[in-house]
């Protein structure tokens, strides 16, 4: 590749096409972008949560944590399917201790910090039974993010992953084991 | 099976910087080595702008196919490898991944400053970026085998092209 870099440089020089680099536009991976993650959390609650009579969506914190993590890391879906199948065959492997599940799940501090922040600002509510609730508020920050994502048809891979994970039949017992 | 005692380990095993890195960062090395076989970005990745840069070389600047196409595919593979590597690192060792993400920006900034200096050859910005990345990687990955450092620098250069931060088209 260093050879490829030298070849490309020579081609550009010959054609007098000056390469430019937008260094100020180099950004952190979206995985650590709180706005992106907030949108994924809101999409997860909407797609996998239970809608109540006030049109709010509610999901157990343990499920939300896992679903949004897999939505952001869609390459984990095959491993997660395997874990669910092991459970269904009666082996009951734990999620945190499961060797094939990445350690990043345990170290995903952004989820905790972000949900704490969103709860503090009233965007989300933590219920006494360890459920997270997203009130129906189209003009709220999360409501605006979801509307923008819908309008742009953004995060298709994440949405597909959330739908699939929600349909795997993961129970709280499985997550607590 | 042979079981070694301390004397055998001391006599047979070379504990150098590479070995220490392998012990400290097995997941990092595993992730780097797993991307070698990746050649195309995941389905759904928008490759239009990436391809437009290479089409520009052919259509607007008249560079022949047999020069442009191999470059296009080599850089596409490098970009695909960087996507795969970032997926793996962010889901397994996010702390190390964050450090790695920081050094990308520093390396790109350094390369641009170098390329913009008076009298500097602007055409070498690609090479400066690759060299800069290599030096930064060396700084956080002391002991990382040289081949793996090259793989990382190569993937990240591909990512700059794929993310459209490196360009040569004129409006």
mmCIF file of C-alpha atoms in Angstrom:
data_model
loop_
_atom_site.group_PDB
_atom_site.id
_atom_site.type_symbol
_atom_site.label_atom_id
_atom_site.label_comp_id
_atom_site.label_asym_id
_atom_site.label_seq_id
_atom_site.Cartn_x
_atom_site.Cartn_y
_atom_site.Cartn_z
ATOM 1 C CA UNK A 1 0.000 0.000 0.000
ATOM 2 C CA UNK A 2 2.865 2.375 0.672
ATOM 3 C CA UNK A 3 3.598 1.487 -2.926
ATOM 4 C CA UNK A 4 0.002 2.390 -3.831
ATOM 5 C CA UNK A 5 0.372 5.715 -2.028
ATOM 6 C CA UNK A 6 3.560 6.426 -4.001
ATOM 7 C CA UNK A 7 1.866 5.395 -7.261
ATOM 8 C CA UNK A 8 -1.171 7.563 -6.617
ATOM 9 C CA UNK A 9 1.056 10.495 -5.656
ATOM 10 C CA UNK A 10 2.964 10.084 -8.930
ATOM 11 C CA UNK A 11 -0.290 9.921 -10.935
ATOM 12 C CA UNK A 12 -1.606 13.084 -9.277
ATOM 13 C CA UNK A 13 1.666 14.910 -9.821
ATOM 14 C CA UNK A 14 1.740 13.936 -13.473
ATOM 15 C CA UNK A 15 -1.847 15.113 -13.986
ATOM 16 C CA UNK A 16 -1.240 18.245 -11.904
ATOM 17 C CA UNK A 17 -4.172 17.333 -9.627
ATOM 18 C CA UNK A 18 -3.215 18.599 -6.179
ATOM 19 C CA UNK A 19 -4.489 16.417 -3.348
ATOM 20 C CA UNK A 20 -6.102 18.169 -0.400
ATOM 21 C CA UNK A 21 -6.744 16.880 3.087
ATOM 22 C CA UNK A 22 -9.537 18.222 5.296
ATOM 23 C CA UNK A 23 -7.838 17.500 8.597
ATOM 24 C CA UNK A 24 -10.389 19.503 10.594
ATOM 25 C CA UNK A 25 -13.143 17.221 9.291
ATOM 26 C CA UNK A 26 -11.518 14.059 10.669
ATOM 27 C CA UNK A 27 -13.990 13.004 13.314
ATOM 28 C CA UNK A 28 -14.219 10.397 16.012
ATOM 29 C CA UNK A 29 -15.975 7.162 15.152
ATOM 30 C CA UNK A 30 -19.748 7.684 15.344
ATOM 31 C CA UNK A 31 -19.843 4.920 17.958
ATOM 32 C CA UNK A 32 -18.750 7.505 20.535
ATOM 33 C CA UNK A 33 -20.961 10.303 19.240
ATOM 34 C CA UNK A 34 -23.578 11.026 21.916
ATOM 35 C CA UNK A 35 -26.056 12.459 19.398
ATOM 36 C CA UNK A 36 -25.860 9.346 17.238
ATOM 37 C CA UNK A 37 -26.197 7.120 20.297
ATOM 38 C CA UNK A 38 -29.139 9.155 21.619
ATOM 39 C CA UNK A 39 -30.885 8.652 18.271
ATOM 40 C CA UNK A 40 -30.231 4.907 18.424
ATOM 41 C CA UNK A 41 -31.557 4.724 21.987
ATOM 42 C CA UNK A 42 -34.724 6.560 20.952
ATOM 43 C CA UNK A 43 -35.170 4.352 17.876
ATOM 44 C CA UNK A 44 -34.647 1.262 20.027
ATOM 45 C CA UNK A 45 -37.288 2.368 22.521
ATOM 46 C CA UNK A 46 -39.733 3.101 19.720
ATOM 47 C CA UNK A 47 -39.138 -0.164 17.843
ATOM 48 C CA UNK A 48 -38.746 -2.570 20.741
ATOM 49 C CA UNK A 49 -40.561 -0.828 23.594
ATOM 50 C CA UNK A 50 -44.098 -1.322 24.767
ATOM 51 C CA UNK A 51 -46.424 1.555 23.927
ATOM 52 C CA UNK A 52 -48.646 2.648 26.799
ATOM 53 C CA UNK A 53 -51.930 4.549 26.874
ATOM 54 C CA UNK A 54 -50.074 7.885 26.814
ATOM 55 C CA UNK A 55 -48.189 6.832 23.668
ATOM 56 C CA UNK A 56 -44.930 6.575 25.633
ATOM 57 C CA UNK A 57 -42.529 3.682 24.983
ATOM 58 C CA UNK A 58 -41.143 1.561 27.817
ATOM 59 C CA UNK A 59 -38.405 -1.055 27.826
ATOM 60 C CA UNK A 60 -36.431 -2.766 30.613
ATOM 61 C CA UNK A 61 -33.061 -1.088 31.092
ATOM 62 C CA UNK A 62 -31.202 -4.392 30.583
ATOM 63 C CA UNK A 63 -32.852 -4.935 27.218
ATOM 64 C CA UNK A 64 -32.339 -1.347 26.093
ATOM 65 C CA UNK A 65 -28.649 -1.574 26.983
ATOM 66 C CA UNK A 66 -28.165 -4.738 24.936
ATOM 67 C CA UNK A 67 -30.387 -3.819 21.983
ATOM 68 C CA UNK A 68 -28.808 -0.397 21.406
ATOM 69 C CA UNK A 69 -25.306 -1.878 21.736
ATOM 70 C CA UNK A 70 -26.000 -4.495 19.073
ATOM 71 C CA UNK A 71 -27.700 -1.859 16.886
ATOM 72 C CA UNK A 72 -24.460 0.138 16.937
ATOM 73 C CA UNK A 73 -22.328 -2.994 16.420
ATOM 74 C CA UNK A 74 -24.399 -4.903 13.883
ATOM 75 C CA UNK A 75 -21.537 -7.316 13.203
ATOM 76 C CA UNK A 76 -22.367 -8.910 16.571
ATOM 77 C CA UNK A 77 -25.745 -10.206 15.418
ATOM 78 C CA UNK A 78 -24.537 -13.716 14.454
ATOM 79 C CA UNK A 79 -22.861 -14.137 17.853
ATOM 80 C CA UNK A 80 -25.964 -12.920 19.630
ATOM 81 C CA UNK A 81 -28.146 -15.378 17.697
ATOM 82 C CA UNK A 82 -25.788 -18.138 18.826
ATOM 83 C CA UNK A 83 -26.055 -17.016 22.442
ATOM 84 C CA UNK A 84 -29.867 -17.028 22.276
ATOM 85 C CA UNK A 85 -29.845 -20.501 20.729
ATOM 86 C CA UNK A 86 -27.576 -21.783 23.512
ATOM 87 C CA UNK A 87 -30.065 -20.401 26.006
ATOM 88 C CA UNK A 88 -32.990 -21.999 24.249
ATOM 89 C CA UNK A 89 -31.181 -25.325 24.308
ATOM 90 C CA UNK A 90 -31.055 -25.012 28.108
ATOM 91 C CA UNK A 91 -27.391 -24.141 28.723
ATOM 92 C CA UNK A 92 -28.065 -20.688 30.214
ATOM 93 C CA UNK A 93 -24.738 -18.976 29.470
ATOM 94 C CA UNK A 94 -24.334 -15.552 31.072
ATOM 95 C CA UNK A 95 -24.019 -12.559 28.765
ATOM 96 C CA UNK A 96 -21.174 -10.737 30.512
ATOM 97 C CA UNK A 97 -19.187 -13.898 31.073
ATOM 98 C CA UNK A 98 -19.819 -15.316 27.663
ATOM 99 C CA UNK A 99 -16.434 -15.714 26.012
ATOM 100 C CA UNK A 100 -17.576 -14.880 22.505
ATOM 101 C CA UNK A 101 -19.393 -11.728 23.524
ATOM 102 C CA UNK A 102 -17.104 -8.705 23.194
ATOM 103 C CA UNK A 103 -15.736 -7.037 26.282
ATOM 104 C CA UNK A 104 -16.801 -3.686 24.893
ATOM 105 C CA UNK A 105 -20.345 -4.449 26.039
ATOM 106 C CA UNK A 106 -19.269 -4.388 29.672
ATOM 107 C CA UNK A 107 -17.153 -1.288 29.071
ATOM 108 C CA UNK A 108 -19.886 0.633 27.228
ATOM 109 C CA UNK A 109 -20.006 3.581 29.636
ATOM 110 C CA UNK A 110 -21.534 5.925 27.060
ATOM 111 C CA UNK A 111 -24.909 4.206 27.447
ATOM 112 C CA UNK A 112 -25.024 4.778 31.226
ATOM 113 C CA UNK A 113 -23.835 8.367 30.982
ATOM 114 C CA UNK A 114 -26.206 9.193 28.191
ATOM 115 C CA UNK A 115 -29.298 7.643 29.760
ATOM 116 C CA UNK A 116 -28.452 9.380 33.053
ATOM 117 C CA UNK A 117 -28.194 12.679 31.186
ATOM 118 C CA UNK A 118 -31.402 12.106 29.221
ATOM 119 C CA UNK A 119 -33.227 11.208 32.438
ATOM 120 C CA UNK A 120 -31.868 14.315 34.161
ATOM 121 C CA UNK A 121 -33.137 16.491 31.332
ATOM 122 C CA UNK A 122 -36.551 14.806 31.323
ATOM 123 C CA UNK A 123 -36.170 13.194 27.900
ATOM 124 C CA UNK A 124 -36.340 9.746 29.486
ATOM 125 C CA UNK A 125 -37.687 8.473 32.783
ATOM 126 C CA UNK A 126 -36.340 5.664 34.924
ATOM 127 C CA UNK A 127 -39.188 3.727 36.471
ATOM 128 C CA UNK A 128 -38.952 1.959 39.817
ATOM 129 C CA UNK A 129 -38.897 -1.485 38.225
ATOM 130 C CA UNK A 130 -35.702 -0.723 36.226
ATOM 131 C CA UNK A 131 -37.638 0.159 33.115
ATOM 132 C CA UNK A 132 -36.800 3.139 30.928
ATOM 133 C CA UNK A 133 -39.677 5.212 29.562
ATOM 134 C CA UNK A 134 -39.627 7.634 26.649
ATOM 135 C CA UNK A 135 -42.633 9.964 26.941
ATOM 136 C CA UNK A 136 -44.446 10.920 23.783
ATOM 137 C CA UNK A 137 -43.153 14.406 23.035
ATOM 138 C CA UNK A 138 -42.595 15.109 19.345
ATOM 139 C CA UNK A 139 -40.995 18.481 20.113
ATOM 140 C CA UNK A 140 -38.542 17.071 22.647
ATOM 141 C CA UNK A 141 -34.869 16.535 21.805
ATOM 142 C CA UNK A 142 -35.317 12.794 21.237
ATOM 143 C CA UNK A 143 -38.553 13.383 19.338
ATOM 144 C CA UNK A 144 -36.748 15.791 17.023
ATOM 145 C CA UNK A 145 -33.874 13.347 16.503
ATOM 146 C CA UNK A 146 -36.241 10.520 15.613
ATOM 147 C CA UNK A 147 -38.222 12.752 13.242
ATOM 148 C CA UNK A 148 -34.988 13.841 11.505
ATOM 149 C CA UNK A 149 -33.811 10.221 11.236
ATOM 150 C CA UNK A 150 -37.174 9.215 9.771
ATOM 151 C CA UNK A 151 -37.179 12.086 7.300
ATOM 152 C CA UNK A 152 -33.684 11.167 6.084
ATOM 153 C CA UNK A 153 -34.400 7.433 6.262
ATOM 154 C CA UNK A 154 -31.186 7.271 8.272
ATOM 155 C CA UNK A 155 -29.764 4.393 10.311
ATOM 156 C CA UNK A 156 -31.268 1.610 8.191
ATOM 157 C CA UNK A 157 -28.727 -0.983 9.389
ATOM 158 C CA UNK A 158 -29.342 -0.031 13.015
ATOM 159 C CA UNK A 159 -33.139 -0.193 12.584
ATOM 160 C CA UNK A 160 -32.923 -3.632 10.961
ATOM 161 C CA UNK A 161 -30.692 -4.862 13.792
ATOM 162 C CA UNK A 162 -33.084 -3.541 16.463
ATOM 163 C CA UNK A 163 -36.030 -5.277 14.783
ATOM 164 C CA UNK A 164 -34.109 -8.526 14.582
ATOM 165 C CA UNK A 165 -32.824 -8.416 18.180
ATOM 166 C CA UNK A 166 -36.283 -7.542 19.468
ATOM 167 C CA UNK A 167 -37.638 -10.576 17.664
ATOM 168 C CA UNK A 168 -35.107 -13.034 19.076
ATOM 169 C CA UNK A 169 -37.179 -13.623 22.188
ATOM 170 C CA UNK A 170 -34.545 -12.443 24.681
ATOM 171 C CA UNK A 171 -36.040 -12.437 28.158
ATOM 172 C CA UNK A 172 -34.983 -10.631 31.314
ATOM 173 C CA UNK A 173 -34.190 -14.026 32.856
ATOM 174 C CA UNK A 174 -31.672 -14.618 30.089
ATOM 175 C CA UNK A 175 -30.042 -11.247 30.667
ATOM 176 C CA UNK A 176 -29.915 -11.711 34.433
ATOM 177 C CA UNK A 177 -28.442 -15.221 34.283
ATOM 178 C CA UNK B 1 2.252 -32.545 25.548
ATOM 179 C CA UNK B 2 5.366 -31.015 27.124
ATOM 180 C CA UNK B 3 5.048 -28.932 30.244
ATOM 181 C CA UNK B 4 7.713 -26.261 30.602
ATOM 182 C CA UNK B 5 9.088 -25.072 33.897
ATOM 183 C CA UNK B 6 10.625 -21.663 34.578
ATOM 184 C CA UNK B 7 14.073 -22.793 33.384
ATOM 185 C CA UNK B 8 12.706 -23.928 30.014
ATOM 186 C CA UNK B 9 10.674 -20.741 29.573
ATOM 187 C CA UNK B 10 13.715 -18.624 30.426
ATOM 188 C CA UNK B 11 15.884 -20.607 28.033
ATOM 189 C CA UNK B 12 13.453 -20.999 25.143
ATOM 190 C CA UNK B 13 11.270 -17.895 25.040
ATOM 191 C CA UNK B 14 12.464 -14.525 23.841
ATOM 192 C CA UNK B 15 10.682 -11.823 25.845
ATOM 193 C CA UNK B 16 11.092 -8.744 23.709
ATOM 194 C CA UNK B 17 8.888 -5.681 23.070
ATOM 195 C CA UNK B 18 6.845 -7.602 20.483
ATOM 196 C CA UNK B 19 6.153 -10.391 22.956
ATOM 197 C CA UNK B 20 5.109 -7.904 25.637
ATOM 198 C CA UNK B 21 2.703 -6.235 23.199
ATOM 199 C CA UNK B 22 1.216 -9.598 22.261
ATOM 200 C CA UNK B 23 0.580 -10.342 25.925
ATOM 201 C CA UNK B 24 -0.822 -6.870 26.702
ATOM 202 C CA UNK B 25 -2.959 -6.394 23.580
ATOM 203 C CA UNK B 26 -4.001 -9.802 22.226
ATOM 204 C CA UNK B 27 -7.422 -8.521 21.137
ATOM 205 C CA UNK B 28 -5.926 -5.566 19.285
ATOM 206 C CA UNK B 29 -3.537 -7.800 17.357
ATOM 207 C CA UNK B 30 -6.270 -10.328 16.658
ATOM 208 C CA UNK B 31 -8.462 -7.536 15.246
ATOM 209 C CA UNK B 32 -5.682 -6.192 13.011
ATOM 210 C CA UNK B 33 -4.852 -9.628 11.667
ATOM 211 C CA UNK B 34 -8.498 -10.480 11.023
ATOM 212 C CA UNK B 35 -8.947 -7.662 8.486
ATOM 213 C CA UNK B 36 -6.411 -8.935 5.970
ATOM 214 C CA UNK B 37 -9.002 -10.871 4.009
ATOM 215 C CA UNK B 38 -11.536 -8.009 3.856
ATOM 216 C CA UNK B 39 -11.711 -6.529 0.341
ATOM 217 C CA UNK B 40 -15.028 -4.708 -0.003
ATOM 218 C CA UNK B 41 -16.936 -2.321 2.264
ATOM 219 C CA UNK B 42 -20.081 -3.755 3.886
ATOM 220 C CA UNK B 43 -23.317 -3.803 1.891
ATOM 221 C CA UNK B 44 -25.072 -0.462 2.049
ATOM 222 C CA UNK B 45 -21.874 1.611 2.257
ATOM 223 C CA UNK B 46 -22.150 4.636 -0.028
ATOM 224 C CA UNK B 47 -19.196 4.290 -2.406
ATOM 225 C CA UNK B 48 -20.321 6.862 -4.936
ATOM 226 C CA UNK B 49 -17.997 9.672 -3.830
ATOM 227 C CA UNK B 50 -15.081 7.296 -3.464
ATOM 228 C CA UNK B 51 -15.581 6.034 -7.029
ATOM 229 C CA UNK B 52 -16.093 9.565 -8.349
ATOM 230 C CA UNK B 53 -12.508 10.458 -7.375
ATOM 231 C CA UNK B 54 -11.081 7.636 -9.450
ATOM 232 C CA UNK B 55 -13.525 8.269 -12.315
ATOM 233 C CA UNK B 56 -12.257 11.859 -12.305
ATOM 234 C CA UNK B 57 -8.703 10.604 -12.856
ATOM 235 C CA UNK B 58 -9.824 8.669 -15.903
ATOM 236 C CA UNK B 59 -12.483 10.902 -17.396
ATOM 237 C CA UNK B 60 -11.199 14.390 -16.631
ATOM 238 C CA UNK B 61 -7.467 13.840 -16.464
ATOM 239 C CA UNK B 62 -7.112 11.083 -19.023
ATOM 240 C CA UNK B 63 -5.198 8.619 -16.827
ATOM 241 C CA UNK B 64 -5.446 5.144 -18.413
ATOM 242 C CA UNK B 65 -7.656 2.378 -16.990
ATOM 243 C CA UNK B 66 -4.764 0.049 -16.248
ATOM 244 C CA UNK B 67 -3.244 2.657 -13.938
ATOM 245 C CA UNK B 68 -6.422 3.822 -12.205
ATOM 246 C CA UNK B 69 -8.294 0.547 -11.643
ATOM 247 C CA UNK B 70 -5.639 -1.248 -9.547
ATOM 248 C CA UNK B 71 -5.306 1.883 -7.383
ATOM 249 C CA UNK B 72 -9.073 2.118 -6.989
ATOM 250 C CA UNK B 73 -9.321 -1.494 -5.794
ATOM 251 C CA UNK B 74 -6.305 -1.294 -3.474
ATOM 252 C CA UNK B 75 -7.672 1.798 -1.738
ATOM 253 C CA UNK B 76 -11.191 0.346 -1.661
ATOM 254 C CA UNK B 77 -9.836 -2.746 0.114
ATOM 255 C CA UNK B 78 -7.912 -0.547 2.576
ATOM 256 C CA UNK B 79 -11.076 1.463 3.305
ATOM 257 C CA UNK B 80 -13.065 -1.754 3.806
ATOM 258 C CA UNK B 81 -10.392 -3.010 6.186
ATOM 259 C CA UNK B 82 -10.592 0.172 8.241
ATOM 260 C CA UNK B 83 -14.384 -0.188 8.553
ATOM 261 C CA UNK B 84 -13.991 -3.773 9.688
ATOM 262 C CA UNK B 85 -11.208 -2.862 12.110
ATOM 263 C CA UNK B 86 -13.221 -0.036 13.653
ATOM 264 C CA UNK B 87 -16.208 -2.338 14.144
ATOM 265 C CA UNK B 88 -14.006 -4.864 15.883
ATOM 266 C CA UNK B 89 -12.127 -2.393 18.070
ATOM 267 C CA UNK B 90 -15.192 -0.433 19.171
ATOM 268 C CA UNK B 91 -16.981 -3.587 20.245
ATOM 269 C CA UNK B 92 -14.043 -5.226 21.982
ATOM 270 C CA UNK B 93 -11.554 -2.667 23.313
ATOM 271 C CA UNK B 94 -13.245 0.737 23.255
ATOM 272 C CA UNK B 95 -10.570 2.413 25.410
ATOM 273 C CA UNK B 96 -7.789 1.521 22.992
ATOM 274 C CA UNK B 97 -10.088 2.379 20.093
ATOM 275 C CA UNK B 98 -10.659 5.889 21.440
ATOM 276 C CA UNK B 99 -6.889 6.447 21.671
ATOM 277 C CA UNK B 100 -6.565 5.246 18.124
ATOM 278 C CA UNK B 101 -9.303 7.600 16.936
ATOM 279 C CA UNK B 102 -7.526 10.560 18.556
ATOM 280 C CA UNK B 103 -4.260 9.860 16.812
ATOM 281 C CA UNK B 104 -5.968 9.820 13.388
ATOM 282 C CA UNK B 105 -6.945 13.444 13.779
ATOM 283 C CA UNK B 106 -3.512 14.413 15.077
ATOM 284 C CA UNK B 107 -1.800 12.636 12.185
ATOM 285 C CA UNK B 108 -4.053 14.295 9.600
ATOM 286 C CA UNK B 109 -3.489 17.731 11.133
ATOM 287 C CA UNK B 110 0.283 17.203 11.192
ATOM 288 C CA UNK B 111 0.243 16.080 7.558
ATOM 289 C CA UNK B 112 -1.731 19.116 6.455
ATOM 290 C CA UNK B 113 0.570 21.488 8.316
ATOM 291 C CA UNK B 114 3.612 19.821 6.732
ATOM 292 C CA UNK B 115 2.056 19.975 3.261
ATOM 293 C CA UNK B 116 1.118 23.657 3.670
ATOM 294 C CA UNK B 117 4.541 24.832 4.758
ATOM 295 C CA UNK B 118 6.183 27.262 2.406
ATOM 296 C CA UNK B 119 8.163 25.419 -0.183
ATOM 297 C CA UNK B 120 6.606 22.070 0.707
ATOM 298 C CA UNK B 121 5.538 19.755 -2.067
ATOM 299 C CA UNK B 122 1.723 19.663 -1.842
ATOM 300 C CA UNK B 123 1.608 16.439 -3.832
ATOM 301 C CA UNK B 124 3.185 14.543 -0.972
ATOM 302 C CA UNK B 125 0.262 15.047 1.411
ATOM 303 C CA UNK B 126 -0.781 11.412 0.929
ATOM 304 C CA UNK B 127 2.667 10.146 1.784
ATOM 305 C CA UNK B 128 2.965 12.524 4.723
ATOM 306 C CA UNK B 129 -0.388 11.296 6.037
ATOM 307 C CA UNK B 130 0.650 7.670 5.795
ATOM 308 C CA UNK B 131 4.018 8.359 7.451
ATOM 309 C CA UNK B 132 2.345 10.488 10.130
ATOM 310 C CA UNK B 133 -0.139 7.745 10.921
ATOM 311 C CA UNK B 134 2.678 5.238 11.136
ATOM 312 C CA UNK B 135 4.574 7.407 13.634
ATOM 313 C CA UNK B 136 1.500 7.975 15.800
ATOM 314 C CA UNK B 137 0.700 4.279 15.788
ATOM 315 C CA UNK B 138 4.246 3.561 16.896
ATOM 316 C CA UNK B 139 3.735 5.971 19.782
ATOM 317 C CA UNK B 140 0.663 4.214 21.221
ATOM 318 C CA UNK B 141 1.553 0.720 20.123
ATOM 319 C CA UNK B 142 5.099 0.374 21.400
ATOM 320 C CA UNK B 143 6.106 -3.158 20.543
ATOM 321 C CA UNK B 144 3.418 -3.650 17.915
ATOM 322 C CA UNK B 145 4.985 -5.720 15.140
ATOM 323 C CA UNK B 146 5.982 -3.595 12.144
ATOM 324 C CA UNK B 147 3.746 -5.509 9.731
ATOM 325 C CA UNK B 148 0.713 -4.749 11.911
ATOM 326 C CA UNK B 149 1.657 -1.076 12.122
ATOM 327 C CA UNK B 150 1.747 -1.005 8.326
ATOM 328 C CA UNK B 151 -1.660 -2.686 8.104
ATOM 329 C CA UNK B 152 -3.126 -0.050 10.413
ATOM 330 C CA UNK B 153 -1.596 2.901 8.567
ATOM 331 C CA UNK B 154 -2.762 1.426 5.252
ATOM 332 C CA UNK B 155 -6.328 0.926 6.493
ATOM 333 C CA UNK B 156 -6.513 4.445 7.902
ATOM 334 C CA UNK B 157 -5.231 5.999 4.685
ATOM 335 C CA UNK B 158 -7.977 4.113 2.868
ATOM 336 C CA UNK B 159 -10.483 5.448 5.372
ATOM 337 C CA UNK B 160 -9.463 9.051 4.669
ATOM 338 C CA UNK B 161 -10.155 8.425 0.993
ATOM 339 C CA UNK B 162 -13.390 6.569 1.696
ATOM 340 C CA UNK B 163 -14.628 9.258 4.058
ATOM 341 C CA UNK B 164 -13.817 11.828 1.360
ATOM 342 C CA UNK B 165 -11.361 13.797 3.499
ATOM 343 C CA UNK B 166 -8.633 13.260 0.934
ATOM 344 C CA UNK B 167 -9.585 14.497 -2.500
ATOM 345 C CA UNK B 168 -8.058 15.856 -5.695
ATOM 346 C CA UNK B 169 -11.103 16.847 -7.732
ATOM 347 C CA UNK B 170 -11.583 20.445 -8.769
ATOM 348 C CA UNK B 171 -15.128 21.820 -8.705
#
